[in-house]
Amino acid sequence: MAKLYFYYGVMGCGKTTALLQTEYNYSKRDFKPLVVKPKLDTREASYSGFAPIQSRIFSGKHQALYVDSITPESLKGIDFNILLVDEVQFFKAKDIEFLSEIVDKKDIPVVCYGLKTDANGNLFEGSAKLLAIADSIKEIKHICKCGSKAIMHVRYVDGKVDFSDGVIVIEKGNVTYDSVCRKCWKKLKGLER
Ligand SMILES: [Zn+2]
């Protein structure tokens, strides 16, 4: 029986690299993997339809299908027997429900990679749904600058810590993120007692 998998981890932990490795492994076994990404991924903002995937470690000609949402229409006419979803946190609960239909009705494994929480420590909608209904949930670990396990994100706008609401603030300035442990996150947020 196919399963719905959720591999979560903070930024920079190597989720896309893990996805591309999985894609490679399945390709070697004559499977037909399809990689799907949300269109709004800011690093590749303008992509639509099939376009290259960028990864810090892998170079090569990996392609992903960039979609607004995961629906029967968006996957129509594409032949695949394993589905890999990158940046899954940006999809909605209804997209995740449809992914579970692909698993349960077509017996096709769906492997999702994404962040669990945003810079304010709140669950993303897609990730919350996956935590609720995925068959298999695993963490890809990363390390804070202090050496503890990184589980939170800090957003910097033009080098200053920014905890304002909203996920994407490209219009504000140069936005970067760091992955930190909860203690360092509280310290940066001014929550330390
Ligand atoms: Zn730390």
PDB file of C-alpha atoms and ligand atoms in Angstrom:
ATOM      1  CA  MET A   1       0.000   0.000   0.000  1.00  0.00           C
ATOM      2  CA  ALA A   2       1.250   3.436  -0.929  1.00  0.00           C
ATOM      3  CA  LYS A   3       1.732   6.026   1.804  1.00  0.00           C
ATOM      4  CA  LEU A   4       1.584   9.774   2.296  1.00  0.00           C
ATOM      5  CA  TYR A   5       4.929  10.929   3.673  1.00  0.00           C
ATOM      6  CA  PHE A   6       5.850  14.237   5.304  1.00  0.00           C
ATOM      7  CA  TYR A   7       9.513  15.115   5.749  1.00  0.00           C
ATOM      8  CA  TYR A   8       9.769  18.402   7.576  1.00  0.00           C
ATOM      9  CA  GLY A   9      12.711  20.508   8.645  1.00  0.00           C
ATOM     10  CA  VAL A  10      13.882  24.077   9.019  1.00  0.00           C
ATOM     11  CA  MET A  11      15.355  26.134   6.186  1.00  0.00           C
ATOM     12  CA  GLY A  12      18.747  24.972   5.041  1.00  0.00           C
ATOM     13  CA  CYS A  13      18.409  21.432   6.443  1.00  0.00           C
ATOM     14  CA  GLY A  14      18.601  19.946   2.955  1.00  0.00           C
ATOM     15  CA  LYS A  15      14.971  19.151   2.110  1.00  0.00           C
ATOM     16  CA  THR A  16      15.311  19.844  -1.614  1.00  0.00           C
ATOM     17  CA  THR A  17      18.535  17.840  -1.714  1.00  0.00           C
ATOM     18  CA  ALA A  18      16.727  14.921  -0.037  1.00  0.00           C
ATOM     19  CA  LEU A  19      13.870  15.257  -2.533  1.00  0.00           C
ATOM     20  CA  LEU A  20      16.250  15.194  -5.503  1.00  0.00           C
ATOM     21  CA  GLN A  21      18.048  12.159  -4.070  1.00  0.00           C
ATOM     22  CA  THR A  22      14.699  10.368  -3.729  1.00  0.00           C
ATOM     23  CA  GLU A  23      13.784  11.341  -7.291  1.00  0.00           C
ATOM     24  CA  TYR A  24      17.123   9.980  -8.512  1.00  0.00           C
ATOM     25  CA  ASN A  25      16.714   6.711  -6.584  1.00  0.00           C
ATOM     26  CA  TYR A  26      13.242   6.077  -8.012  1.00  0.00           C
ATOM     27  CA  SER A  27      14.391   6.999 -11.546  1.00  0.00           C
ATOM     28  CA  LYS A  28      17.131   4.358 -11.277  1.00  0.00           C
ATOM     29  CA  ARG A  29      14.448   1.772 -10.517  1.00  0.00           C
ATOM     30  CA  ASP A  30      12.421   2.719 -13.590  1.00  0.00           C
ATOM     31  CA  PHE A  31       9.754   4.608 -11.687  1.00  0.00           C
ATOM     32  CA  LYS A  32       8.340   7.807 -13.170  1.00  0.00           C
ATOM     33  CA  PRO A  33       8.691  10.471 -10.485  1.00  0.00           C
ATOM     34  CA  LEU A  34       6.946  13.806 -10.803  1.00  0.00           C
ATOM     35  CA  VAL A  35       8.121  16.784  -8.739  1.00  0.00           C
ATOM     36  CA  VAL A  36       5.537  19.448  -7.932  1.00  0.00           C
ATOM     37  CA  LYS A  37       6.279  22.865  -6.405  1.00  0.00           C
ATOM     38  CA  PRO A  38       4.080  25.825  -5.485  1.00  0.00           C
ATOM     39  CA  LYS A  39       4.325  28.746  -7.891  1.00  0.00           C
ATOM     40  CA  LEU A  40       4.873  31.261  -5.106  1.00  0.00           C
ATOM     41  CA  ASP A  41       8.248  29.891  -3.971  1.00  0.00           C
ATOM     42  CA  THR A  42      10.122  33.189  -3.857  1.00  0.00           C
ATOM     43  CA  ARG A  43      13.483  31.823  -4.943  1.00  0.00           C
ATOM     44  CA  GLU A  44      11.974  30.821  -8.276  1.00  0.00           C
ATOM     45  CA  ALA A  45       9.074  33.259  -8.260  1.00  0.00           C
ATOM     46  CA  SER A  46       8.382  33.541 -11.961  1.00  0.00           C
ATOM     47  CA  TYR A  47       8.220  29.849 -12.828  1.00  0.00           C
ATOM     48  CA  SER A  48       5.045  28.266 -14.158  1.00  0.00           C
ATOM     49  CA  GLY A  49       4.505  24.831 -15.709  1.00  0.00           C
ATOM     50  CA  PHE A  50       7.653  22.681 -16.024  1.00  0.00           C
ATOM     51  CA  ALA A  51      10.839  24.545 -15.031  1.00  0.00           C
ATOM     52  CA  PRO A  52      14.207  23.760 -13.373  1.00  0.00           C
ATOM     53  CA  ILE A  53      14.610  23.098  -9.640  1.00  0.00           C
ATOM     54  CA  GLN A  54      17.360  24.969  -7.828  1.00  0.00           C
ATOM     55  CA  SER A  55      19.327  23.275  -5.097  1.00  0.00           C
ATOM     56  CA  ARG A  56      22.469  24.324  -3.238  1.00  0.00           C
ATOM     57  CA  ILE A  57      24.059  20.911  -3.617  1.00  0.00           C
ATOM     58  CA  PHE A  58      22.615  19.232  -6.708  1.00  0.00           C
ATOM     59  CA  SER A  59      23.260  20.696 -10.101  1.00  0.00           C
ATOM     60  CA  GLY A  60      21.705  19.253 -13.191  1.00  0.00           C
ATOM     61  CA  LYS A  61      18.556  19.221 -15.158  1.00  0.00           C
ATOM     62  CA  HIS A  62      15.925  18.458 -12.536  1.00  0.00           C
ATOM     63  CA  GLN A  63      12.508  19.741 -13.491  1.00  0.00           C
ATOM     64  CA  ALA A  64       9.478  20.487 -11.387  1.00  0.00           C
ATOM     65  CA  LEU A  65       5.912  21.284 -12.261  1.00  0.00           C
ATOM     66  CA  TYR A  66       5.041  24.664 -10.744  1.00  0.00           C
ATOM     67  CA  VAL A  67       1.371  24.948  -9.826  1.00  0.00           C
ATOM     68  CA  ASP A  68      -0.952  27.233  -7.850  1.00  0.00           C
ATOM     69  CA  SER A  69      -2.724  24.267  -6.320  1.00  0.00           C
ATOM     70  CA  ILE A  70      -2.632  20.479  -6.646  1.00  0.00           C
ATOM     71  CA  THR A  71      -5.805  19.403  -8.429  1.00  0.00           C
ATOM     72  CA  PRO A  72      -6.848  16.747 -10.984  1.00  0.00           C
ATOM     73  CA  GLU A  73      -6.625  19.518 -13.639  1.00  0.00           C
ATOM     74  CA  SER A  74      -3.101  20.609 -12.705  1.00  0.00           C
ATOM     75  CA  LEU A  75      -1.807  17.014 -13.064  1.00  0.00           C
ATOM     76  CA  LYS A  76      -3.897  16.108 -16.110  1.00  0.00           C
ATOM     77  CA  GLY A  77      -2.093  14.172 -18.858  1.00  0.00           C
ATOM     78  CA  ILE A  78       1.109  13.716 -16.823  1.00  0.00           C
ATOM     79  CA  ASP A  79       2.329  10.135 -16.447  1.00  0.00           C
ATOM     80  CA  PHE A  80       3.829   9.479 -13.002  1.00  0.00           C
ATOM     81  CA  ASN A  81       3.840   6.726 -10.410  1.00  0.00           C
ATOM     82  CA  ILE A  82       5.490   8.559  -7.535  1.00  0.00           C
ATOM     83  CA  LEU A  83       4.770  12.155  -6.601  1.00  0.00           C
ATOM     84  CA  LEU A  84       7.306  14.353  -4.809  1.00  0.00           C
ATOM     85  CA  VAL A  85       6.147  17.707  -3.441  1.00  0.00           C
ATOM     86  CA  ASP A  86       8.639  20.435  -2.537  1.00  0.00           C
ATOM     87  CA  GLU A  87       7.877  23.499  -0.353  1.00  0.00           C
ATOM     88  CA  VAL A  88       4.650  21.740   0.611  1.00  0.00           C
ATOM     89  CA  GLN A  89       3.952  24.246   3.425  1.00  0.00           C
ATOM     90  CA  PHE A  90       2.664  26.736   0.852  1.00  0.00           C
ATOM     91  CA  PHE A  91      -0.131  24.443  -0.324  1.00  0.00           C
ATOM     92  CA  LYS A  92      -3.591  24.563   1.252  1.00  0.00           C
ATOM     93  CA  ALA A  93      -5.375  21.908   3.319  1.00  0.00           C
ATOM     94  CA  LYS A  94      -7.542  20.987   0.312  1.00  0.00           C
ATOM     95  CA  ASP A  95      -4.386  20.308  -1.764  1.00  0.00           C
ATOM     96  CA  ILE A  96      -3.139  17.958   0.951  1.00  0.00           C
ATOM     97  CA  GLU A  97      -6.513  16.204   1.008  1.00  0.00           C
ATOM     98  CA  PHE A  98      -6.206  15.674  -2.738  1.00  0.00           C
ATOM     99  CA  LEU A  99      -2.686  14.260  -2.245  1.00  0.00           C
ATOM    100  CA  SER A 100      -4.176  11.712   0.134  1.00  0.00           C
ATOM    101  CA  GLU A 101      -6.682  10.761  -2.606  1.00  0.00           C
ATOM    102  CA  ILE A 102      -3.775  10.069  -4.985  1.00  0.00           C
ATOM    103  CA  VAL A 103      -2.312   7.735  -2.345  1.00  0.00           C
ATOM    104  CA  ASP A 104      -5.572   5.996  -1.398  1.00  0.00           C
ATOM    105  CA  LYS A 105      -7.321   5.730  -4.773  1.00  0.00           C
ATOM    106  CA  LYS A 106      -4.387   5.355  -7.171  1.00  0.00           C
ATOM    107  CA  ASP A 107      -1.979   3.622  -4.783  1.00  0.00           C
ATOM    108  CA  ILE A 108       0.747   6.131  -5.735  1.00  0.00           C
ATOM    109  CA  PRO A 109       3.209   7.164  -3.004  1.00  0.00           C
ATOM    110  CA  VAL A 110       3.282  10.903  -2.291  1.00  0.00           C
ATOM    111  CA  VAL A 111       6.386  12.247  -0.569  1.00  0.00           C
ATOM    112  CA  CYS A 112       6.149  15.821   0.749  1.00  0.00           C
ATOM    113  CA  TYR A 113       8.997  18.052   1.915  1.00  0.00           C
ATOM    114  CA  GLY A 114       8.529  21.355   3.690  1.00  0.00           C
ATOM    115  CA  LEU A 115       8.757  23.634   6.678  1.00  0.00           C
ATOM    116  CA  LYS A 116       6.609  23.014   9.736  1.00  0.00           C
ATOM    117  CA  THR A 117       6.360  26.583  11.051  1.00  0.00           C
ATOM    118  CA  ASP A 118       6.861  30.169   9.901  1.00  0.00           C
ATOM    119  CA  ALA A 119       9.139  32.805  11.461  1.00  0.00           C
ATOM    120  CA  ASN A 120       6.519  33.500  14.142  1.00  0.00           C
ATOM    121  CA  GLY A 121       6.422  29.864  15.212  1.00  0.00           C
ATOM    122  CA  ASN A 122       2.992  29.130  13.725  1.00  0.00           C
ATOM    123  CA  LEU A 123       2.138  26.058  11.658  1.00  0.00           C
ATOM    124  CA  PHE A 124       1.715  26.522   7.920  1.00  0.00           C
ATOM    125  CA  GLU A 125      -1.702  25.379   6.674  1.00  0.00           C
ATOM    126  CA  GLY A 126      -0.346  22.638   4.395  1.00  0.00           C
ATOM    127  CA  SER A 127       2.029  21.380   7.075  1.00  0.00           C
ATOM    128  CA  ALA A 128      -0.693  21.339   9.758  1.00  0.00           C
ATOM    129  CA  LYS A 129      -2.855  19.158   7.496  1.00  0.00           C
ATOM    130  CA  LEU A 130       0.042  16.809   6.781  1.00  0.00           C
ATOM    131  CA  LEU A 131       0.871  16.486  10.489  1.00  0.00           C
ATOM    132  CA  ALA A 132      -2.771  15.488  10.936  1.00  0.00           C
ATOM    133  CA  ILE A 133      -3.160  12.956   8.120  1.00  0.00           C
ATOM    134  CA  ALA A 134       0.245  11.762   6.805  1.00  0.00           C
ATOM    135  CA  ASP A 135       1.055   8.048   7.250  1.00  0.00           C
ATOM    136  CA  SER A 136       4.706   8.741   7.931  1.00  0.00           C
ATOM    137  CA  ILE A 137       6.198  11.901   9.482  1.00  0.00           C
ATOM    138  CA  LYS A 138       9.928  12.410   9.837  1.00  0.00           C
ATOM    139  CA  GLU A 139      12.162  15.310  10.744  1.00  0.00           C
ATOM    140  CA  ILE A 140      15.239  16.301   8.734  1.00  0.00           C
ATOM    141  CA  LYS A 141      17.448  17.797  11.419  1.00  0.00           C
ATOM    142  CA  HIS A 142      19.552  20.943  11.372  1.00  0.00           C
ATOM    143  CA  ILE A 143      21.754  22.729  13.910  1.00  0.00           C
ATOM    144  CA  CYS A 144      21.479  26.201  15.487  1.00  0.00           C
ATOM    145  CA  LYS A 145      24.568  28.413  15.619  1.00  0.00           C
ATOM    146  CA  CYS A 146      24.744  27.609  19.361  1.00  0.00           C
ATOM    147  CA  GLY A 147      24.956  23.871  18.649  1.00  0.00           C
ATOM    148  CA  SER A 148      21.419  22.915  19.754  1.00  0.00           C
ATOM    149  CA  LYS A 149      18.868  21.483  17.359  1.00  0.00           C
ATOM    150  CA  ALA A 150      17.359  24.188  15.116  1.00  0.00           C
ATOM    151  CA  ILE A 151      13.555  24.021  15.074  1.00  0.00           C
ATOM    152  CA  MET A 152      12.512  27.676  14.523  1.00  0.00           C
ATOM    153  CA  HIS A 153      13.131  30.425  11.966  1.00  0.00           C
ATOM    154  CA  VAL A 154      14.213  34.014  12.346  1.00  0.00           C
ATOM    155  CA  ARG A 155      13.574  36.460   9.527  1.00  0.00           C
ATOM    156  CA  TYR A 156      15.922  39.341   8.816  1.00  0.00           C
ATOM    157  CA  VAL A 157      14.981  42.318   6.656  1.00  0.00           C
ATOM    158  CA  ASP A 158      18.036  44.314   5.589  1.00  0.00           C
ATOM    159  CA  GLY A 159      19.978  42.662   8.406  1.00  0.00           C
ATOM    160  CA  LYS A 160      17.429  43.474  11.147  1.00  0.00           C
ATOM    161  CA  VAL A 161      15.331  40.869  12.970  1.00  0.00           C
ATOM    162  CA  ASP A 162      11.740  40.986  11.693  1.00  0.00           C
ATOM    163  CA  PHE A 163       8.832  39.241  13.417  1.00  0.00           C
ATOM    164  CA  SER A 164       6.021  41.006  11.583  1.00  0.00           C
ATOM    165  CA  ASP A 165       3.124  38.940  10.241  1.00  0.00           C
ATOM    166  CA  GLY A 166       3.058  37.478   6.793  1.00  0.00           C
ATOM    167  CA  VAL A 167       5.098  34.811   5.145  1.00  0.00           C
ATOM    168  CA  ILE A 168       6.616  36.607   2.185  1.00  0.00           C
ATOM    169  CA  VAL A 169       7.862  40.147   2.574  1.00  0.00           C
ATOM    170  CA  ILE A 170       9.945  40.583  -0.559  1.00  0.00           C
ATOM    171  CA  GLU A 171       8.682  44.111  -1.001  1.00  0.00           C
ATOM    172  CA  LYS A 172      10.185  45.175   2.328  1.00  0.00           C
ATOM    173  CA  GLY A 173      13.851  44.829   1.452  1.00  0.00           C
ATOM    174  CA  ASN A 174      16.524  42.163   1.455  1.00  0.00           C
ATOM    175  CA  VAL A 175      14.900  39.234   3.296  1.00  0.00           C
ATOM    176  CA  THR A 176      16.984  36.405   4.719  1.00  0.00           C
ATOM    177  CA  TYR A 177      16.224  33.646   7.191  1.00  0.00           C
ATOM    178  CA  ASP A 178      18.187  31.760   9.801  1.00  0.00           C
ATOM    179  CA  SER A 179      17.310  28.459  11.441  1.00  0.00           C
ATOM    180  CA  VAL A 180      17.721  28.522  15.214  1.00  0.00           C
ATOM    181  CA  CYS A 181      16.849  26.611  18.392  1.00  0.00           C
ATOM    182  CA  ARG A 182      13.833  27.700  20.467  1.00  0.00           C
ATOM    183  CA  LYS A 183      15.999  29.341  23.135  1.00  0.00           C
ATOM    184  CA  CYS A 184      17.883  31.511  20.614  1.00  0.00           C
ATOM    185  CA  TRP A 185      14.564  32.286  18.878  1.00  0.00           C
ATOM    186  CA  LYS A 186      13.073  33.547  22.158  1.00  0.00           C
ATOM    187  CA  LYS A 187      16.175  35.613  22.825  1.00  0.00           C
ATOM    188  CA  LEU A 188      15.959  37.226  19.363  1.00  0.00           C
ATOM    189  CA  LYS A 189      12.237  37.807  19.747  1.00  0.00           C
ATOM    190  CA  GLY A 190      12.751  39.446  23.129  1.00  0.00           C
ATOM    191  CA  LEU A 191      10.678  36.790  24.892  1.00  0.00           C
ATOM    192  CA  GLU A 192      13.411  35.635  27.235  1.00  0.00           C
ATOM    193  CA  ARG A 193      12.509  35.956  30.881  1.00  0.00           C
TER     194      ARG A 193
HETATM  195 ZN    ZN B   1      20.489  28.176  19.603  1.00  0.00          ZN
END
